Amino acid sequence: MKSKSMRQADLYSATMRSASSNLQATASTPPARAIASTAPAAPSAPAAGNNSFASLFGEVRTDVNDFIQHGSSETGSAALSTLSAEGQVYRERLQTTLSADNTAGDESQQQFLASIAPWAQQAGERLGVSADLVAAHAALESGWGRHPLRQADGGDTNNLFALKAAGNWRGGIAQSLTTEYEGGNALKKTEAFRSYPDQASAFKDYAQLLLNNPRYRSALNTGSDAHAFAQGLARGGYATDPAYAGKLARIADQIQAGRVATQHDATVAKTNQSGD
């Protein structure tokens, strides 16, 4: 799954491609101002031709990219004025696109968490950890439910934890391409993964595997400590990705922060209602 920073980079590239088309079509006219009260004087119109356009577009792209990556030493409207007029236009367009993407992402993530909540709670109770940590693990391995492991015919394996069909596994099996790290190098391999009739079965098997395997003992009974849980799984060899613990902990922190915010909002709303 792409990280937020990767999504931002993709959106930035798409916005710049759009900017390229718009600038080329209007290269002979002065650019529009984003904020009339603070924008610097518009640069003179570039001469027609590919070279002048390439120069103008290169300046805008560098301008916006530097502002997004490093910000400005100024604040408020003064910070905006450090961008050229063209840069302000495309900065606003990029921010609007990112905002829409984040909103849609948050909604789909909340839907995923709600769909697995009962089973995450049950598994968490068996493992001695918060349901949020179990949900975070499922989110990491399945891309928030958007990239599930599938059967050859496209059917869902319900394997939200990427558990492999090794050892004494006697259930369904699905072959899937995965990334493994060997000697620090990422390699693509086809592996056999477990397949379940439903998600409830997947969560039950996941909890049983962690309970039965002594390698994951340090991950058990860690309560709401996302980092202890993640480190315990990583040390036990749950995945070969050297950055696995950090990825899992970040998602768990995100879910926990969201829950705290939701509980706070509910408390405030209840207080306001009682005061009416």
Short mmCIF file of C-alpha atoms in Angstrom, two decimals:
data_model
loop_
_atom_site.label_atom_id
_atom_site.label_comp_id
_atom_site.label_asym_id
_atom_site.label_seq_id
_atom_site.Cartn_x
_atom_site.Cartn_y
_atom_site.Cartn_z
CA MET A 1 0.00 0.00 0.00
CA LYS A 2 1.27 3.42 -0.69
CA SER A 3 2.16 5.58 2.27
CA LYS A 4 0.75 9.03 2.74
CA SER A 5 4.01 10.59 1.58
CA MET A 6 3.99 8.38 -1.54
CA ARG A 7 0.37 9.36 -2.30
CA GLN A 8 1.36 13.00 -1.94
CA ALA A 9 4.23 12.52 -4.38
CA ASP A 10 1.88 10.84 -6.90
CA LEU A 11 -0.67 13.63 -6.55
CA TYR A 12 2.06 16.24 -6.90
CA SER A 13 3.20 14.62 -10.16
CA ALA A 14 -0.37 14.51 -11.47
CA THR A 15 -0.92 18.15 -10.54
CA MET A 16 2.26 19.19 -12.24
CA ARG A 17 1.24 17.32 -15.41
CA SER A 18 -2.03 19.25 -15.36
CA ALA A 19 -0.09 22.45 -14.76
CA SER A 20 2.05 21.67 -17.79
CA SER A 21 -0.98 21.47 -20.06
CA ASN A 22 -2.50 24.67 -18.69
CA LEU A 23 0.71 26.66 -18.86
CA GLN A 24 1.47 25.57 -22.40
CA ALA A 25 -1.99 26.65 -23.53
CA THR A 26 -1.57 30.10 -21.93
CA ALA A 27 2.15 30.72 -22.33
CA SER A 28 1.55 33.96 -24.25
CA THR A 29 -0.59 35.59 -21.50
CA PRO A 30 0.29 36.70 -17.95
CA PRO A 31 -0.50 34.03 -15.29
CA ALA A 32 -3.47 34.40 -12.97
CA ARG A 33 -2.91 35.56 -9.39
CA ALA A 34 -3.79 33.19 -6.55
CA ILE A 35 -4.20 35.87 -3.88
CA ALA A 36 -4.41 39.35 -5.28
CA SER A 37 -3.53 41.16 -2.05
CA THR A 38 -0.27 39.30 -1.43
CA ALA A 39 0.89 37.97 -4.79
CA PRO A 40 4.01 39.56 -6.25
CA ALA A 41 3.86 41.30 -9.57
CA ALA A 42 3.18 38.85 -12.35
CA PRO A 43 6.25 38.06 -14.44
CA SER A 44 6.25 39.25 -18.01
CA ALA A 45 4.75 36.83 -20.49
CA PRO A 46 7.31 34.39 -21.85
CA ALA A 47 8.15 34.38 -25.47
CA ALA A 48 6.38 31.75 -27.55
CA GLY A 49 8.17 28.48 -28.10
CA ASN A 50 9.04 25.28 -26.33
CA ASN A 51 12.21 26.64 -24.72
CA SER A 52 10.46 29.55 -23.00
CA PHE A 53 7.65 27.28 -21.82
CA ALA A 54 10.07 24.68 -20.45
CA SER A 55 11.89 27.39 -18.54
CA LEU A 56 8.68 28.80 -17.03
CA PHE A 57 7.28 25.40 -16.09
CA GLY A 58 10.59 24.34 -14.57
CA GLU A 59 10.58 27.43 -12.36
CA VAL A 60 7.00 26.83 -11.19
CA ARG A 61 7.61 23.15 -10.48
CA THR A 62 10.78 23.85 -8.51
CA ASP A 63 9.08 26.72 -6.67
CA VAL A 64 6.10 24.66 -5.50
CA ASN A 65 8.13 21.55 -4.74
CA ASP A 66 10.55 23.49 -2.56
CA PHE A 67 7.69 25.19 -0.70
CA ILE A 68 5.90 21.87 -0.05
CA GLN A 69 9.05 20.05 1.05
CA HIS A 70 10.67 22.78 3.15
CA GLY A 71 7.98 25.34 3.90
CA SER A 72 8.91 28.97 4.39
CA SER A 73 10.68 30.97 7.06
CA GLU A 74 7.67 33.32 7.01
CA THR A 75 4.21 32.64 8.42
CA GLY A 76 0.64 33.30 7.31
CA SER A 77 0.16 35.47 4.22
CA ALA A 78 3.84 36.39 4.26
CA ALA A 79 4.71 32.75 3.71
CA LEU A 80 2.43 32.59 0.68
CA SER A 81 4.12 35.62 -0.79
CA THR A 82 7.40 33.70 -1.00
CA LEU A 83 5.82 31.72 -3.84
CA SER A 84 5.44 33.17 -7.29
CA ALA A 85 1.91 33.90 -8.52
CA GLU A 86 1.98 30.72 -10.58
CA GLY A 87 3.30 28.75 -7.65
CA GLN A 88 0.46 29.93 -5.42
CA VAL A 89 -2.12 28.76 -7.98
CA TYR A 90 -0.71 25.27 -8.21
CA ARG A 91 -0.01 25.01 -4.50
CA GLU A 92 -3.69 25.66 -3.79
CA ARG A 93 -4.72 23.13 -6.44
CA LEU A 94 -2.43 20.50 -4.94
CA GLN A 95 -3.68 21.12 -1.40
CA THR A 96 -7.30 20.77 -2.54
CA THR A 97 -6.50 17.45 -4.21
CA LEU A 98 -4.63 16.14 -1.17
CA SER A 99 -7.45 17.18 1.15
CA ALA A 100 -10.00 15.26 -0.91
CA ASP A 101 -7.73 12.21 -1.02
CA ASN A 102 -7.19 12.23 2.75
CA THR A 103 -10.92 12.56 3.45
CA ALA A 104 -11.75 9.61 1.20
CA GLY A 105 -8.91 7.59 2.72
CA ASP A 106 -10.06 8.29 6.27
CA GLU A 107 -13.61 7.23 5.44
CA SER A 108 -12.57 3.92 3.87
CA GLN A 109 -10.23 3.21 6.77
CA GLN A 110 -12.99 3.82 9.30
CA GLN A 111 -15.28 1.50 7.37
CA PHE A 112 -12.63 -1.20 7.42
CA LEU A 113 -12.06 -0.83 11.15
CA ALA A 114 -15.80 -1.00 11.83
CA SER A 115 -16.16 -4.15 9.71
CA ILE A 116 -13.52 -6.08 11.69
CA ALA A 117 -14.16 -4.59 15.14
CA PRO A 118 -15.92 -7.59 16.76
CA TRP A 119 -13.22 -10.06 15.72
CA ALA A 120 -10.38 -7.70 16.56
CA GLN A 121 -11.87 -7.36 20.04
CA GLN A 122 -12.11 -11.12 20.53
CA ALA A 123 -8.56 -11.73 19.27
CA GLY A 124 -7.21 -8.91 21.41
CA GLU A 125 -8.77 -10.37 24.54
CA ARG A 126 -7.16 -13.74 23.86
CA LEU A 127 -3.76 -12.17 23.21
CA GLY A 128 -3.83 -9.68 26.05
CA VAL A 129 -3.55 -6.69 23.74
CA SER A 130 -5.77 -3.83 22.66
CA ALA A 131 -8.19 -4.49 19.82
CA ASP A 132 -6.61 -1.47 18.13
CA LEU A 133 -3.31 -3.32 17.81
CA VAL A 134 -4.95 -6.34 16.20
CA ALA A 135 -6.86 -4.05 13.84
CA ALA A 136 -3.63 -2.23 12.97
CA HIS A 137 -1.96 -5.52 12.09
CA ALA A 138 -4.84 -6.45 9.80
CA ALA A 139 -4.73 -2.98 8.23
CA LEU A 140 -1.01 -3.23 7.53
CA GLU A 141 -1.17 -6.67 5.94
CA SER A 142 -4.29 -6.05 3.86
CA GLY A 143 -3.78 -2.40 2.93
CA TRP A 144 -6.80 -1.41 5.04
CA GLY A 145 -8.77 -4.16 3.38
CA ARG A 146 -8.18 -2.74 -0.10
CA HIS A 147 -5.55 -5.29 -1.14
CA PRO A 148 -6.67 -8.67 0.19
CA LEU A 149 -5.00 -11.92 -0.75
CA ARG A 150 -7.11 -13.60 -3.43
CA GLN A 151 -7.68 -17.02 -4.87
CA ALA A 152 -6.74 -17.81 -8.47
CA ASP A 153 -10.36 -17.21 -9.46
CA GLY A 154 -10.41 -13.82 -7.73
CA GLY A 155 -12.22 -15.01 -4.63
CA ASP A 156 -11.25 -13.49 -1.27
CA THR A 157 -9.11 -15.65 1.02
CA ASN A 158 -10.17 -13.57 4.05
CA ASN A 159 -6.52 -13.82 5.10
CA LEU A 160 -6.05 -10.33 6.56
CA PHE A 161 -2.79 -11.22 8.30
CA ALA A 162 -0.87 -12.76 5.37
CA LEU A 163 -0.43 -16.05 7.22
CA LYS A 164 1.42 -18.60 5.11
CA ALA A 165 0.25 -22.15 4.59
CA ALA A 166 3.25 -23.88 6.10
CA GLY A 167 3.81 -26.60 8.69
CA ASN A 168 0.72 -28.53 9.64
CA TRP A 169 -1.83 -26.28 7.95
CA ARG A 170 -4.74 -28.35 6.59
CA GLY A 171 -7.08 -25.65 5.36
CA GLY A 172 -7.48 -23.89 2.04
CA ILE A 173 -4.46 -22.56 0.17
CA ALA A 174 -3.94 -19.69 -2.26
CA GLN A 175 -0.76 -18.92 -4.19
CA SER A 176 0.19 -15.24 -4.26
CA LEU A 177 3.13 -13.04 -5.17
CA THR A 178 4.76 -11.41 -2.16
CA THR A 179 7.87 -9.43 -1.25
CA GLU A 180 10.50 -11.04 0.96
CA TYR A 181 13.73 -9.50 2.22
CA GLU A 182 16.91 -11.52 2.06
CA GLY A 183 20.23 -9.98 3.01
CA GLY A 184 18.61 -6.55 2.90
CA ASN A 185 17.35 -7.06 -0.65
CA ALA A 186 13.65 -7.09 -1.58
CA LEU A 187 12.74 -10.11 -3.68
CA LYS A 188 9.46 -11.07 -5.32
CA LYS A 189 8.35 -14.61 -4.59
CA THR A 190 5.25 -16.73 -5.04
CA GLU A 191 4.20 -18.25 -1.72
CA ALA A 192 1.34 -20.37 -0.44
CA PHE A 193 -1.03 -18.54 1.91
CA ARG A 194 -3.86 -19.73 4.10
CA SER A 195 -7.43 -19.29 2.92
CA TYR A 196 -10.46 -19.01 5.21
CA PRO A 197 -14.22 -19.26 4.70
CA ASP A 198 -14.76 -15.96 6.53
CA GLN A 199 -12.94 -13.23 8.42
CA ALA A 200 -13.96 -14.57 11.82
CA SER A 201 -12.01 -17.75 11.08
CA ALA A 202 -8.98 -15.70 10.04
CA PHE A 203 -8.90 -13.77 13.32
CA LYS A 204 -9.35 -16.94 15.36
CA ASP A 205 -6.47 -18.67 13.55
CA TYR A 206 -4.28 -15.58 13.86
CA ALA A 207 -4.73 -15.44 17.63
CA GLN A 208 -4.12 -19.17 17.97
CA LEU A 209 -0.90 -18.98 15.95
CA LEU A 210 0.52 -16.22 18.15
CA LEU A 211 -0.49 -18.05 21.32
CA ASN A 212 0.98 -21.38 20.23
CA ASN A 213 4.30 -20.12 18.87
CA PRO A 214 6.86 -19.24 21.58
CA ARG A 215 8.63 -16.88 19.16
CA TYR A 216 5.85 -14.34 19.66
CA ARG A 217 5.74 -14.53 23.44
CA SER A 218 7.08 -11.00 23.88
CA ALA A 219 4.22 -9.61 21.78
CA LEU A 220 1.58 -11.08 24.09
CA ASN A 221 0.02 -9.20 27.00
CA THR A 222 1.43 -5.87 25.86
CA GLY A 223 -1.90 -4.11 26.35
CA SER A 224 -2.09 -0.88 24.36
CA ASP A 225 1.68 -0.55 23.88
CA ALA A 226 1.85 -0.47 20.09
CA HIS A 227 5.63 -0.40 19.94
CA ALA A 228 6.09 -3.35 22.31
CA PHE A 229 3.57 -5.40 20.33
CA ALA A 230 5.17 -4.51 17.00
CA GLN A 231 8.69 -5.21 18.23
CA GLY A 232 7.58 -8.55 19.67
CA LEU A 233 6.18 -9.65 16.32
CA ALA A 234 9.24 -8.42 14.44
CA ARG A 235 11.67 -10.17 16.77
CA GLY A 236 9.65 -13.35 16.39
CA GLY A 237 10.16 -13.22 12.64
CA TYR A 238 6.58 -12.49 11.63
CA ALA A 239 7.87 -10.67 8.54
CA THR A 240 11.21 -10.25 6.79
CA ASP A 241 10.77 -6.51 6.14
CA PRO A 242 13.37 -4.74 8.34
CA ALA A 243 11.02 -1.77 8.73
CA TYR A 244 8.03 -3.92 9.72
CA ALA A 245 7.86 -2.95 13.38
CA GLY A 246 7.94 0.74 12.60
CA LYS A 247 5.20 0.44 9.98
CA LEU A 248 2.93 -1.51 12.32
CA ALA A 249 3.52 0.84 15.24
CA ARG A 250 2.71 3.90 13.14
CA ILE A 251 -0.62 2.46 12.00
CA ALA A 252 -1.47 1.43 15.55
CA ASP A 253 -0.62 4.94 16.80
CA GLN A 254 -2.86 6.38 14.08
CA ILE A 255 -5.80 4.17 15.07
CA GLN A 256 -5.34 4.88 18.77
CA ALA A 257 -5.14 8.63 18.18
CA GLY A 258 -8.31 8.48 16.12
CA ARG A 259 -10.12 6.61 18.86
CA VAL A 260 -9.05 9.13 21.49
CA ALA A 261 -10.26 11.99 19.29
CA THR A 262 -13.59 10.26 18.70
CA GLN A 263 -14.10 9.65 22.41
CA HIS A 264 -13.23 13.27 23.17
CA ASP A 265 -15.75 14.53 20.60
CA ALA A 266 -18.42 12.25 22.04
CA THR A 267 -17.74 13.53 25.55
CA VAL A 268 -17.92 17.14 24.43
CA ALA A 269 -21.17 16.52 22.56
CA LYS A 270 -22.69 14.81 25.59
CA THR A 271 -21.64 17.68 27.86
CA ASN A 272 -23.12 20.23 25.50
CA GLN A 273 -26.41 18.32 25.35
CA SER A 274 -26.65 18.10 29.14
CA GLY A 275 -26.00 21.83 29.42
CA ASP A 276 -28.88 22.74 27.09
#
